[in-house]
Amino acid sequence: MFSEIAEYFRTETLPHMWCPGCGNGTITAALVRAIKTLRLDQNKVVIVSGIGCSSRMPGYLDFNTLHTTHGRALAFATGIKAAKPELDVFVVMGDGDSSAIGGNHLIHAARRNIDLTAIIINNNIYGMTGGQSSPMTPHDKRATTSPYGNLERPFQLLDLVQAAGATYGARATAYHNQLLSKLIIDAYNNPGFSLIEAISQCPVSYGRRNKFKTPADMLLWQKEHGVTAGRRALKDEDFLIGEVFNKEAPEYTQEYEKLRQRLKGGER
Amino acid sequence: MSKARLMQGNEACAEGALAAGVRFYAGYPITPSTEIAEIMAEKLPLLGGTFIQMEDEIGSMAAVIGASLTGAKSLTATSGPGFSLKQENLGYAIATEVPCVVVNVQRGGPSTGLPTSPAQADVMQAKWGTHGDHPMIALSPSSVQECYELTVKAFNFAEEFRTVVIMLMDEVVGHLREKVELPESLPVENRKKPTVSPDQYVPFANDPSLIPAMANFGEGYRYHVTGLTHGENGLPTGKPEVTAKFLKRLTQKLDPYLERIQLWEEAYLADAELIVLAYGCTARPVREAIDAARREGLKVGLFRPITIWPFPSREIAKYKGRKFLVPEMNNGQLVGEVERVFGFEGVERLNRIDGELITVTEILEKIREVMSHVQ
Ligand SMILES: Cc1ncc(C[n+]2csc(CCOP(=O)(O)OP(=O)(O)O)c2C)c(N)n1
């Protein structure tokens, strides 16, 4: 129910700009429900985004919100968190935003293990610019800039950030949105860089070109192919949902604070 | 009481930033600016501040803006290629009115160019490097002392006017060692904070001062910041009337303050038939050449813009009828602003782009040549 979470929205900004059937709204609600469950102080929450349809999310939300430049959300968020670690910083990005133009910031935020909760809304396409292929467009799928099918292969986002040094990684979908909320809570509680891949649907720019007749077909695809670890062997288009990795490593802002304290004690 | 110290320009710039209260630095190493980062890495954690070496200059500029939004006075330093990479987010800081200081210790370009040689190659990039119409403040020191004092000023302007201020240095002043008098204290400005309660706060208000009060993230004033054209409430809009109002304020917001922002130095202007307009490192040999010319009885004066953007056009317009000579270590950039005031007639250039300083002799010869045509 929207009324349960309305207090976290700038209701004067609604209705939102997303197309009917888009997964962004569902994922927004999942994030807000997680923040509500965590009982975070609205004044201490910062939501940062890049550029894209998904990145319009913070504008609708009543927190400290920062809609930045294409691909750079994590770098802005790094400055915020490093300068004021007591803030709770969430970062919302599109798949193109985070893995193409922002790919460098993604791996370096992971390498620093800086305490940010990042959500990549992966709709496998550049939504805002009208359906060009992204680094997350599956092999052979169609986009306006891969009209004969995508020759390239997509990233495995969670493997990528894990190898780079992130300490928490999880995946859910717009269909599995309650799971998504729970994973956002776990990601927030991880003191380090956490990434959640939220698989979403873009019926207009991706679905139409790739044999999905309706948004519901895309949600059913998510339902069918999202597999909890251990339930069954993964085949064809299947992907794991739930927590994918969770480990411990020194967190950047804590390490920096230790340095300040060490220097205060006269040690160099 | 002030203390005298022998210092390098980059070091003086870093010390000036510290005197202004800098608490955050994000950067990426590049010659000839790296000393500034190294000093910040050492000093900031001692002061409770933060230094971070980012993955590139795009990220550095982003991190600086993020940190400034939390209230930390923030700095980054770079040179030509890095300055190019900073341009997109530099425009973001201007559009979202987030104070920060960007130091560009200029080197020869284009491209990787001449990494260790001086140039004044980024004068126009400082003004127009980022897309769209926007205000710009750029300061150009010509001594180590000025590197210190102007960095304090740069922070003051950034905070007071909620904008990016560029310290447009060059390899000569950056690496020069000179004696500096560090004043005991210089006036330090801080951004205007809201005096109203959070529910009354209008983050991008069309304030009569043209500079809206700025709340820092985390202090209870929740608002939206976007690089999209926005209304007074910070929310994106495409409405022409809101856009026009926003851009009018943004592009005109320095106008009421030009008298304080535009700094310059002048010498021998009263009777000067020829005015040499020079800035940054080039002003150093120019001063010597003018003294030599005066000894020869030539009526030559100096106009040295310290603030190069916004260019003090009205001030130089007072000298209508005099000849101008604009020596620059580029192919003729700031000279265009002089020509905008006087036209091409009577405005002479002297340019050098080979990485060598323009010499006193070259300038003196040019002065003699120009003066020989003055009746
Ligand atoms: C520097 C820059 N390059 C290109 C663009 C144009 N652009 C806007 S959004 C976008 C892609 C968005 O795709 P994605 O990140 O996947 O997010 P979505 O819109 O699908 O949510 C692009 C290329 C831009 N705004 N800035």
XYZ file of C-alpha atoms and ligand atoms in Angstrom:
669
model
C 0.000 0.000 0.000
C 1.361 3.377 -0.991
C -0.127 5.048 2.093
C 2.229 3.002 4.287
C 5.276 4.561 2.687
C 3.873 7.912 1.490
C 5.743 9.801 4.236
C 9.012 9.028 2.401
C 7.832 10.548 -0.884
C 7.694 14.101 -2.162
C 4.083 13.516 -3.098
C 3.908 16.834 -4.981
C 6.293 15.346 -7.558
C 3.928 12.473 -8.425
C 2.825 10.998 -10.770
C 6.276 9.805 -11.794
C 7.639 9.903 -15.339
C 8.088 6.162 -15.874
C 6.147 4.296 -18.583
C 3.301 1.945 -17.710
C 4.724 -1.489 -16.916
C 8.194 -0.207 -16.018
C 9.882 -1.880 -13.038
C 11.362 1.311 -11.570
C 8.323 2.059 -9.395
C 8.306 -1.418 -7.855
C 11.990 -1.158 -7.048
C 11.545 2.326 -5.583
C 8.886 0.946 -3.261
C 11.173 -1.943 -2.263
C 13.933 0.509 -1.344
C 11.604 2.758 0.607
C 10.136 -0.211 2.502
C 13.662 -1.287 3.420
C 14.485 2.195 4.720
C 11.241 2.199 6.678
C 11.984 -1.214 8.206
C 15.470 -0.047 9.125
C 13.898 3.041 10.775
C 16.613 5.252 9.362
C 16.514 8.955 10.177
C 15.219 10.624 7.009
C 17.549 13.571 7.655
C 20.601 11.315 7.588
C 19.692 9.342 4.487
C 21.249 10.434 1.206
C 20.119 8.957 -2.092
C 22.446 9.520 -5.009
C 21.782 8.582 -8.631
C 23.327 8.986 -12.061
C 21.444 9.713 -15.285
C 18.781 7.528 -16.854
C 15.138 6.653 -16.251
C 16.004 4.721 -13.094
C 18.154 7.587 -11.847
C 15.097 9.832 -11.682
C 14.081 7.948 -8.547
C 15.640 10.239 -5.875
C 13.647 13.241 -7.081
C 10.448 11.553 -5.870
C 11.843 10.707 -2.448
C 11.949 12.869 0.659
C 15.558 12.489 1.757
C 18.761 14.368 0.956
C 18.744 13.567 -2.752
C 21.374 14.038 -5.429
C 20.767 13.394 -9.115
C 24.257 13.628 -10.606
C 25.841 13.145 -14.040
C 25.789 10.037 -16.221
C 27.889 7.287 -14.645
C 29.286 9.345 -11.801
C 26.873 8.626 -8.948
C 29.340 6.433 -7.046
C 32.089 9.045 -7.247
C 29.763 11.737 -5.856
C 28.609 9.279 -3.174
C 32.240 8.521 -2.302
C 32.811 12.224 -1.598
C 29.702 12.411 0.575
C 30.488 9.283 2.574
C 34.193 10.105 2.978
C 33.437 13.636 4.177
C 30.528 12.684 6.481
C 30.563 8.951 7.287
C 27.581 9.202 9.661
C 25.268 9.670 6.667
C 23.482 6.600 5.267
C 24.243 6.694 1.571
C 22.255 4.732 -1.019
C 23.173 4.877 -4.704
C 20.709 4.067 -7.480
C 21.984 3.529 -11.005
C 20.919 2.108 -14.340
C 22.824 -0.759 -15.930
C 24.324 1.475 -18.600
C 24.984 4.247 -16.118
C 26.877 1.984 -13.713
C 28.603 -0.496 -15.977
C 29.417 1.425 -19.170
C 30.215 5.085 -18.561
C 30.470 4.530 -14.794
C 32.257 1.186 -14.871
C 35.499 2.609 -13.566
C 33.828 4.193 -10.543
C 31.992 0.923 -9.875
C 35.130 -1.184 -9.577
C 36.955 1.454 -7.564
C 34.117 1.953 -5.085
C 34.170 -1.837 -4.669
C 37.959 -1.884 -4.295
C 37.835 0.741 -1.532
C 35.031 -1.222 0.132
C 33.481 2.134 1.023
C 30.259 1.789 2.996
C 27.721 2.552 0.268
C 24.572 0.599 -0.531
C 24.403 0.516 -4.312
C 21.456 -0.701 -6.360
C 21.799 -1.252 -10.067
C 18.435 -1.366 -11.772
C 19.229 -3.702 -14.626
C 16.697 -3.504 -17.437
C 19.290 -4.748 -19.969
C 18.971 -1.603 -22.073
C 19.503 2.152 -22.278
C 15.950 3.112 -21.413
C 16.072 6.876 -21.332
C 17.717 7.288 -24.718
C 15.280 4.908 -26.368
C 16.646 1.367 -26.334
C 20.300 1.200 -27.332
C 22.310 -1.817 -26.196
C 24.072 -1.613 -22.840
C 26.891 -3.713 -21.355
C 24.058 -5.727 -19.749
C 22.189 -6.517 -22.948
C 22.335 -10.309 -23.312
C 24.156 -11.837 -26.261
C 21.912 -12.051 -29.378
C 19.178 -9.786 -27.941
C 18.032 -6.812 -29.955
C 18.446 -3.113 -29.324
C 18.252 -0.086 -31.624
C 22.041 -0.142 -31.897
C 22.223 -3.911 -32.232
C 19.410 -4.366 -34.746
C 20.713 -7.803 -35.801
C 21.219 -9.031 -32.247
C 23.944 -8.142 -29.748
C 27.376 -9.481 -30.735
C 28.870 -8.629 -27.360
C 28.500 -10.512 -24.100
C 27.197 -8.912 -20.895
C 29.028 -8.378 -17.622
C 28.442 -10.602 -14.641
C 28.004 -7.575 -12.386
C 28.214 -9.333 -9.038
C 31.311 -11.319 -10.049
C 32.853 -8.097 -11.291
C 32.428 -6.173 -8.034
C 33.306 -9.187 -5.918
C 36.604 -9.556 -7.744
C 37.157 -5.828 -7.304
C 36.749 -6.027 -3.519
C 33.073 -5.492 -2.627
C 31.965 -7.303 0.534
C 28.276 -7.888 -0.185
C 26.469 -8.827 -3.384
C 22.904 -9.923 -3.976
C 20.333 -10.138 -6.738
C 16.558 -9.900 -6.911
C 13.991 -8.764 -9.447
C 11.013 -6.463 -9.721
C 8.915 -9.637 -9.475
C 10.756 -10.786 -6.303
C 10.372 -7.352 -4.742
C 9.878 -8.503 -1.147
C 13.120 -10.410 -1.385
C 14.639 -7.260 -2.855
C 13.588 -5.240 0.201
C 15.093 -7.814 2.529
C 18.359 -7.854 0.569
C 18.557 -4.049 0.692
C 18.302 -4.288 4.489
C 21.117 -6.853 4.590
C 23.196 -4.770 2.207
C 22.705 -1.696 4.383
C 23.827 -3.686 7.414
C 27.016 -4.763 5.689
C 29.742 -2.304 6.731
C 31.370 -1.995 3.322
C 30.547 -1.704 -0.348
C 27.339 -3.581 -1.132
C 25.793 -4.089 -4.524
C 22.331 -5.288 -5.318
C 21.479 -6.108 -8.885
C 17.761 -5.468 -9.238
C 16.597 -7.038 -12.464
C 13.841 -4.972 -13.951
C 11.733 -4.715 -17.070
C 11.634 -2.069 -19.774
C 8.622 -3.139 -21.833
C 8.892 -0.219 -24.238
C 12.543 -0.278 -25.234
C 13.571 -3.868 -24.522
C 10.461 -6.047 -24.259
C 8.885 -5.005 -27.555
C 12.050 -5.809 -29.477
C 12.673 -9.097 -27.733
C 9.405 -11.007 -28.019
C 7.807 -9.962 -24.748
C 4.233 -9.041 -25.620
C 3.320 -7.432 -22.301
C 5.013 -6.181 -19.133
C 3.427 -9.151 -17.345
C 5.321 -11.525 -19.661
C 8.539 -9.892 -18.524
C 7.636 -10.285 -14.856
C 6.768 -13.942 -15.509
C 10.155 -14.373 -17.143
C 11.774 -12.993 -13.971
C 9.677 -15.360 -11.864
C 10.606 -18.363 -13.975
C 14.334 -17.711 -14.307
C 15.212 -16.253 -10.901
C 16.431 -19.230 -8.867
C 17.276 -19.334 -5.172
C 20.655 -20.989 -4.521
C 20.397 -24.762 -4.104
C 16.819 -25.007 -5.420
C 17.828 -26.398 -8.764
C 20.637 -26.343 -11.278
C 20.768 -23.167 -13.376
C 20.054 -23.540 -17.086
C 19.737 -21.221 -20.140
C 18.530 -17.835 -19.025
C 18.384 -18.686 -15.298
C 20.109 -16.518 -12.743
C 20.642 -16.731 -8.996
C 18.534 -14.597 -6.693
C 19.237 -13.895 -3.038
C 22.567 -13.205 -1.387
C 25.418 -14.131 -3.698
C 28.389 -13.237 -1.512
C 28.973 -11.704 1.915
C 32.417 -11.338 3.447
C 34.519 -9.110 5.634
C 37.225 -6.625 4.702
C 38.415 -3.264 6.059
C 36.025 -0.445 5.177
C 37.446 2.783 3.735
C 35.942 5.458 5.998
C 36.671 3.411 9.126
C 40.269 2.983 8.044
C 40.515 6.720 7.434
C 39.107 7.465 10.882
C 41.668 5.101 12.405
C 44.371 7.073 10.613
C 43.052 10.361 12.043
C 43.060 8.886 15.549
C 46.557 7.479 15.109
C 47.821 10.882 13.996
C 46.075 12.529 16.933
C 48.048 10.254 19.210
C 51.219 11.687 17.687
C 52.029 8.613 15.620
C 53.043 9.144 11.966
C 52.465 39.686 12.818
C 53.265 37.594 9.797
C 55.855 34.912 9.264
C 58.136 34.785 6.248
C 58.857 31.463 4.562
C 60.538 30.272 1.415
C 57.903 28.385 -0.515
C 56.985 26.903 -3.841
C 53.832 28.220 -5.562
C 52.009 24.913 -5.335
C 52.891 24.708 -1.657
C 51.643 28.264 -1.107
C 48.400 27.311 -2.835
C 48.002 24.315 -0.506
C 48.814 26.469 2.530
C 46.285 29.056 1.364
C 43.640 26.356 1.087
C 44.407 25.228 4.622
C 44.221 28.816 5.875
C 40.804 29.104 4.198
C 39.612 26.011 6.068
C 39.737 23.307 3.388
C 38.661 19.939 4.815
C 38.370 17.733 1.744
C 40.590 17.059 -1.236
C 39.995 14.605 -4.066
C 42.390 14.416 -6.976
C 44.346 12.448 -9.512
C 48.108 12.989 -9.931
C 49.284 15.160 -12.808
C 52.374 17.270 -13.380
C 52.822 20.147 -12.601
C 50.134 20.163 -9.886
C 50.923 17.014 -7.907
C 52.627 18.742 -4.956
C 49.253 20.165 -3.934
C 47.784 16.654 -3.617
C 50.821 15.415 -1.732
C 50.596 18.212 0.821
C 46.868 17.634 1.246
C 47.422 13.895 1.757
C 49.773 14.709 4.599
C 47.924 17.586 6.253
C 44.198 16.871 5.954
C 43.973 13.791 8.204
C 45.878 15.742 10.882
C 43.108 18.337 10.810
C 40.212 15.901 10.917
C 39.720 16.331 7.171
C 39.850 13.828 4.322
C 42.140 13.282 1.347
C 41.194 10.768 -1.299
C 43.014 9.856 -4.476
C 40.290 9.080 -6.983
C 40.393 6.829 -10.038
C 40.414 9.789 -12.433
C 39.682 13.510 -12.648
C 36.013 12.964 -13.462
C 35.602 11.108 -10.191
C 37.726 13.687 -8.343
C 35.454 16.515 -9.384
C 32.405 14.423 -8.431
C 33.789 13.572 -4.997
C 34.656 17.216 -4.333
C 31.059 18.242 -5.056
C 29.673 15.433 -2.890
C 31.910 16.441 0.015
C 31.032 20.112 -0.328
C 27.338 19.233 -0.135
C 27.991 17.884 3.352
C 29.572 21.212 4.338
C 33.282 20.510 3.861
C 35.276 23.158 2.012
C 36.591 21.159 -0.921
C 39.495 21.376 -3.311
C 40.931 19.584 -6.304
C 44.028 20.366 -8.363
C 45.021 19.311 -11.843
C 46.593 20.378 -15.140
C 45.495 20.540 -18.819
C 44.399 16.953 -19.612
C 42.849 16.549 -16.164
C 41.172 19.935 -16.448
C 39.492 18.700 -19.633
C 38.156 15.666 -17.769
C 36.779 17.806 -14.975
C 34.643 19.919 -17.267
C 31.363 17.991 -17.124
C 31.146 17.914 -13.344
C 32.555 21.412 -13.108
C 29.433 22.494 -14.976
C 27.371 20.382 -12.591
C 28.821 22.272 -9.600
C 27.995 25.589 -11.249
C 24.441 24.536 -12.131
C 23.773 23.117 -8.664
C 25.622 26.009 -6.985
C 27.919 23.851 -4.890
C 31.017 25.786 -3.750
C 34.412 24.338 -4.604
C 37.865 25.373 -5.768
C 39.602 23.845 -8.781
C 43.300 24.551 -9.247
C 44.655 24.225 -12.776
C 48.436 24.511 -12.933
C 48.586 25.043 -16.670
C 51.052 23.263 -18.927
C 51.493 23.243 -22.687
C 48.774 21.649 -24.844
C 46.892 20.484 -26.827
C 46.595 16.899 -25.567
C 49.417 15.588 -23.387
C 51.417 18.484 -24.816
C 54.320 19.707 -22.740
C 53.875 18.183 -19.278
C 56.708 20.018 -17.574
C 56.679 23.305 -19.477
C 54.697 26.411 -18.657
C 51.804 27.739 -20.700
C 48.706 29.837 -20.335
C 46.831 27.535 -22.630
C 43.577 27.065 -20.710
C 42.319 30.635 -20.424
C 39.345 30.057 -22.705
C 38.780 26.522 -21.437
C 38.480 27.949 -17.930
C 35.687 30.191 -19.148
C 33.942 28.007 -21.703
C 35.253 24.485 -21.148
C 31.982 23.206 -19.773
C 28.872 23.334 -21.920
C 26.094 25.865 -21.571
C 25.903 29.481 -20.457
C 27.320 29.932 -16.991
C 29.106 32.369 -14.701
C 32.795 31.805 -14.021
C 35.394 33.114 -11.637
C 39.052 32.437 -12.460
C 42.008 33.958 -10.636
C 45.536 34.140 -12.015
C 48.424 34.572 -9.561
C 51.786 35.805 -10.767
C 53.820 35.255 -7.612
C 54.096 32.698 -4.850
C 52.676 35.229 -2.405
C 49.621 35.539 -4.626
C 49.242 31.767 -4.878
C 48.699 31.853 -1.141
C 46.477 34.896 -0.875
C 44.371 34.165 -3.934
C 43.656 30.607 -2.832
C 42.128 32.027 0.340
C 40.148 34.450 -1.854
C 39.127 31.623 -4.177
C 37.539 29.749 -1.276
C 35.894 32.939 -0.050
C 34.377 33.630 -3.463
C 33.291 30.004 -3.872
C 31.542 30.017 -0.506
C 29.999 33.470 -0.796
C 28.778 33.098 -4.371
C 28.058 29.351 -4.305
C 30.054 28.543 -7.380
C 33.233 26.987 -8.714
C 36.315 29.173 -8.536
C 39.281 28.279 -10.713
C 42.812 29.064 -9.612
C 44.407 29.390 -13.027
C 48.064 28.956 -12.183
C 50.885 27.966 -14.501
C 53.957 25.794 -14.272
C 56.166 28.820 -13.539
C 54.320 30.149 -10.495
C 53.496 26.582 -9.411
C 57.129 25.519 -9.220
C 58.768 28.846 -8.426
C 60.344 29.277 -4.982
C 60.014 32.707 -3.410
C 59.798 34.280 -0.015
C 56.218 34.498 1.182
C 54.851 36.576 4.022
C 52.118 34.507 5.615
C 49.725 36.916 7.264
C 48.652 35.868 10.754
C 45.112 35.663 9.433
C 43.116 36.607 6.366
C 39.352 37.097 6.282
C 37.589 33.765 5.735
C 34.043 33.513 4.355
C 31.605 30.670 4.909
C 28.498 29.833 2.900
C 25.271 31.498 3.970
C 23.169 28.985 5.923
C 19.375 28.998 5.991
C 17.847 30.958 8.865
C 14.358 29.510 8.354
C 13.009 26.161 9.512
C 13.308 23.184 7.140
C 9.663 23.384 6.021
C 10.173 27.034 5.015
C 13.468 26.417 3.208
C 13.584 27.130 -0.531
C 16.936 25.709 -1.647
C 17.295 27.625 -4.910
C 15.261 30.698 -3.998
C 15.294 33.744 -6.221
C 16.806 35.603 -3.300
C 17.327 39.381 -3.829
C 21.040 38.739 -3.217
C 20.878 36.224 -6.124
C 22.749 33.790 -3.845
C 20.353 31.454 -2.020
C 21.242 30.133 1.423
C 22.752 26.658 1.327
C 21.844 23.842 3.700
C 24.323 21.009 4.060
C 23.234 17.409 3.670
C 22.456 15.788 6.990
C 21.374 18.939 8.814
C 17.629 18.437 8.593
C 16.944 20.404 5.402
C 16.031 17.688 2.949
C 16.103 18.891 -0.633
C 16.813 17.754 -4.152
C 19.934 18.590 -6.131
C 19.977 17.980 -9.875
C 21.961 19.121 -12.885
C 18.697 19.311 -14.784
C 17.245 22.776 -15.045
C 15.330 23.198 -11.815
C 12.901 25.475 -10.073
C 13.416 27.245 -6.781
C 12.458 24.029 -4.975
C 15.314 22.170 -6.688
C 13.009 19.867 -8.654
C 13.559 19.399 -12.379
C 11.414 21.344 -14.793
C 11.241 21.975 -18.497
C 8.853 24.919 -18.204
C 10.265 27.847 -20.175
C 9.228 30.453 -17.594
C 10.887 28.574 -14.701
C 13.943 27.782 -16.829
C 14.303 31.417 -17.861
C 14.100 32.610 -14.265
C 16.636 30.052 -13.058
C 19.128 30.710 -15.840
C 18.747 34.464 -15.499
C 19.688 34.303 -11.847
C 22.458 31.763 -12.450
C 24.122 33.639 -15.294
C 23.750 37.061 -13.652
C 24.473 36.159 -10.080
C 27.977 37.610 -10.015
C 26.955 40.929 -11.576
C 26.124 42.813 -8.336
C 29.480 41.795 -6.902
C 31.855 42.520 -9.784
C 33.504 45.372 -7.953
C 34.716 42.955 -5.304
C 35.394 40.015 -7.602
C 37.391 41.810 -10.290
C 40.902 42.334 -9.011
C 43.768 43.860 -10.944
C 47.065 45.630 -10.503
C 48.154 48.652 -12.482
C 51.357 50.635 -12.873
C 52.242 53.833 -14.751
C 48.837 54.053 -16.411
C 48.270 57.793 -16.013
C 50.486 58.870 -18.909
C 50.903 55.505 -20.636
C 50.548 55.619 -24.413
C 50.931 51.858 -24.522
C 49.362 49.576 -21.936
C 50.763 46.087 -21.623
C 48.038 43.779 -20.372
C 49.606 40.677 -18.858
C 48.683 38.086 -16.250
C 50.158 35.083 -14.464
C 53.786 34.200 -15.134
C 53.950 36.473 -18.187
C 53.410 39.536 -15.998
C 56.807 38.923 -14.401
C 59.048 39.626 -17.428
C 56.528 42.270 -18.562
C 57.121 44.267 -15.396
C 60.880 44.253 -16.013
C 60.451 45.179 -19.645
C 58.193 48.103 -18.718
C 60.755 49.405 -16.227
C 63.449 49.198 -18.897
C 61.199 50.957 -21.419
C 60.457 53.726 -18.933
C 64.224 54.223 -18.481
C 64.346 54.748 -22.245
C 61.639 57.388 -21.862
C 58.877 55.276 -23.416
C 55.459 55.921 -21.912
C 54.397 52.372 -21.165
C 52.115 51.089 -18.383
C 50.943 47.781 -16.953
C 47.452 46.442 -16.492
C 47.541 43.058 -14.792
C 44.185 41.361 -14.402
C 44.323 39.135 -11.317
C 40.742 38.079 -11.849
C 40.699 37.029 -15.467
C 37.091 35.799 -15.399
C 34.866 37.733 -15.235
C 37.224 39.854 -17.368
C 37.387 43.484 -16.173
C 36.175 44.890 -19.519
C 34.640 48.046 -18.049
C 37.853 48.893 -16.258
C 40.020 48.664 -19.353
C 37.377 50.503 -21.415
C 38.499 53.620 -19.514
C 41.698 53.528 -21.551
C 40.104 54.101 -24.924
C 42.555 55.732 -27.299
C 45.635 54.045 -25.816
C 47.451 51.228 -27.534
C 47.387 47.771 -25.974
C 49.904 44.947 -26.095
C 48.855 41.527 -24.797
C 51.705 39.044 -24.363
C 50.491 35.534 -23.557
C 51.915 32.021 -23.432
C 49.227 30.817 -25.794
C 48.256 31.653 -29.341
C 46.145 34.626 -28.274
C 43.315 33.921 -25.842
C 42.685 36.726 -23.357
C 43.602 39.225 -26.084
C 40.171 38.475 -27.571
C 38.557 40.129 -24.561
C 40.626 43.261 -25.133
C 39.607 43.225 -28.796
C 35.960 42.921 -27.731
C 36.382 46.276 -26.007
C 38.511 48.161 -28.555
C 38.326 46.226 -31.819
C 41.415 44.930 -33.618
C 42.852 48.403 -34.229
C 45.502 49.296 -31.672
C 45.590 45.902 -29.958
C 48.875 44.068 -30.453
C 49.775 40.496 -29.547
C 52.949 38.733 -28.499
C 52.632 34.969 -28.249
C 54.842 32.049 -27.473
C 53.693 28.414 -27.380
C 56.978 26.497 -27.416
C 57.168 25.934 -23.663
C 59.649 28.772 -23.098
C 58.834 31.896 -21.126
C 58.463 35.105 -23.079
C 61.680 36.981 -22.295
C 62.182 40.529 -21.091
C 64.111 41.249 -24.294
C 61.305 39.986 -26.539
C 58.766 42.124 -24.712
C 61.015 45.176 -24.694
C 61.645 44.842 -28.428
C 57.920 44.564 -29.071
C 57.283 47.624 -26.889
C 59.875 49.608 -28.866
C 58.350 48.461 -32.145
C 54.805 49.419 -31.151
C 55.939 52.729 -29.652
C 57.795 53.637 -32.851
C 54.385 53.812 -34.570
C 52.791 55.950 -31.852
C 52.684 59.578 -32.879
C 27.868 12.027 -20.648
C 26.547 11.573 -21.128
N 26.469 10.726 -22.175
C 25.277 10.310 -22.630
C 24.120 10.734 -22.032
C 22.808 10.284 -22.591
N 22.139 9.272 -21.742
C 21.186 9.626 -20.854
S 20.571 8.315 -20.035
C 21.542 7.227 -20.911
C 21.465 5.753 -20.711
C 20.603 5.320 -19.626
O 20.566 3.925 -19.576
P 20.699 3.176 -18.209
O 21.838 3.703 -17.422
O 20.723 1.724 -18.462
O 19.388 3.633 -17.398
P 17.827 3.501 -17.769
O 17.428 4.733 -18.506
O 17.654 2.258 -18.590
O 17.172 3.418 -16.444
C 22.359 7.916 -21.805
C 23.294 7.252 -22.710
C 24.239 11.635 -20.945
N 23.175 12.124 -20.287
N 25.442 12.019 -20.517
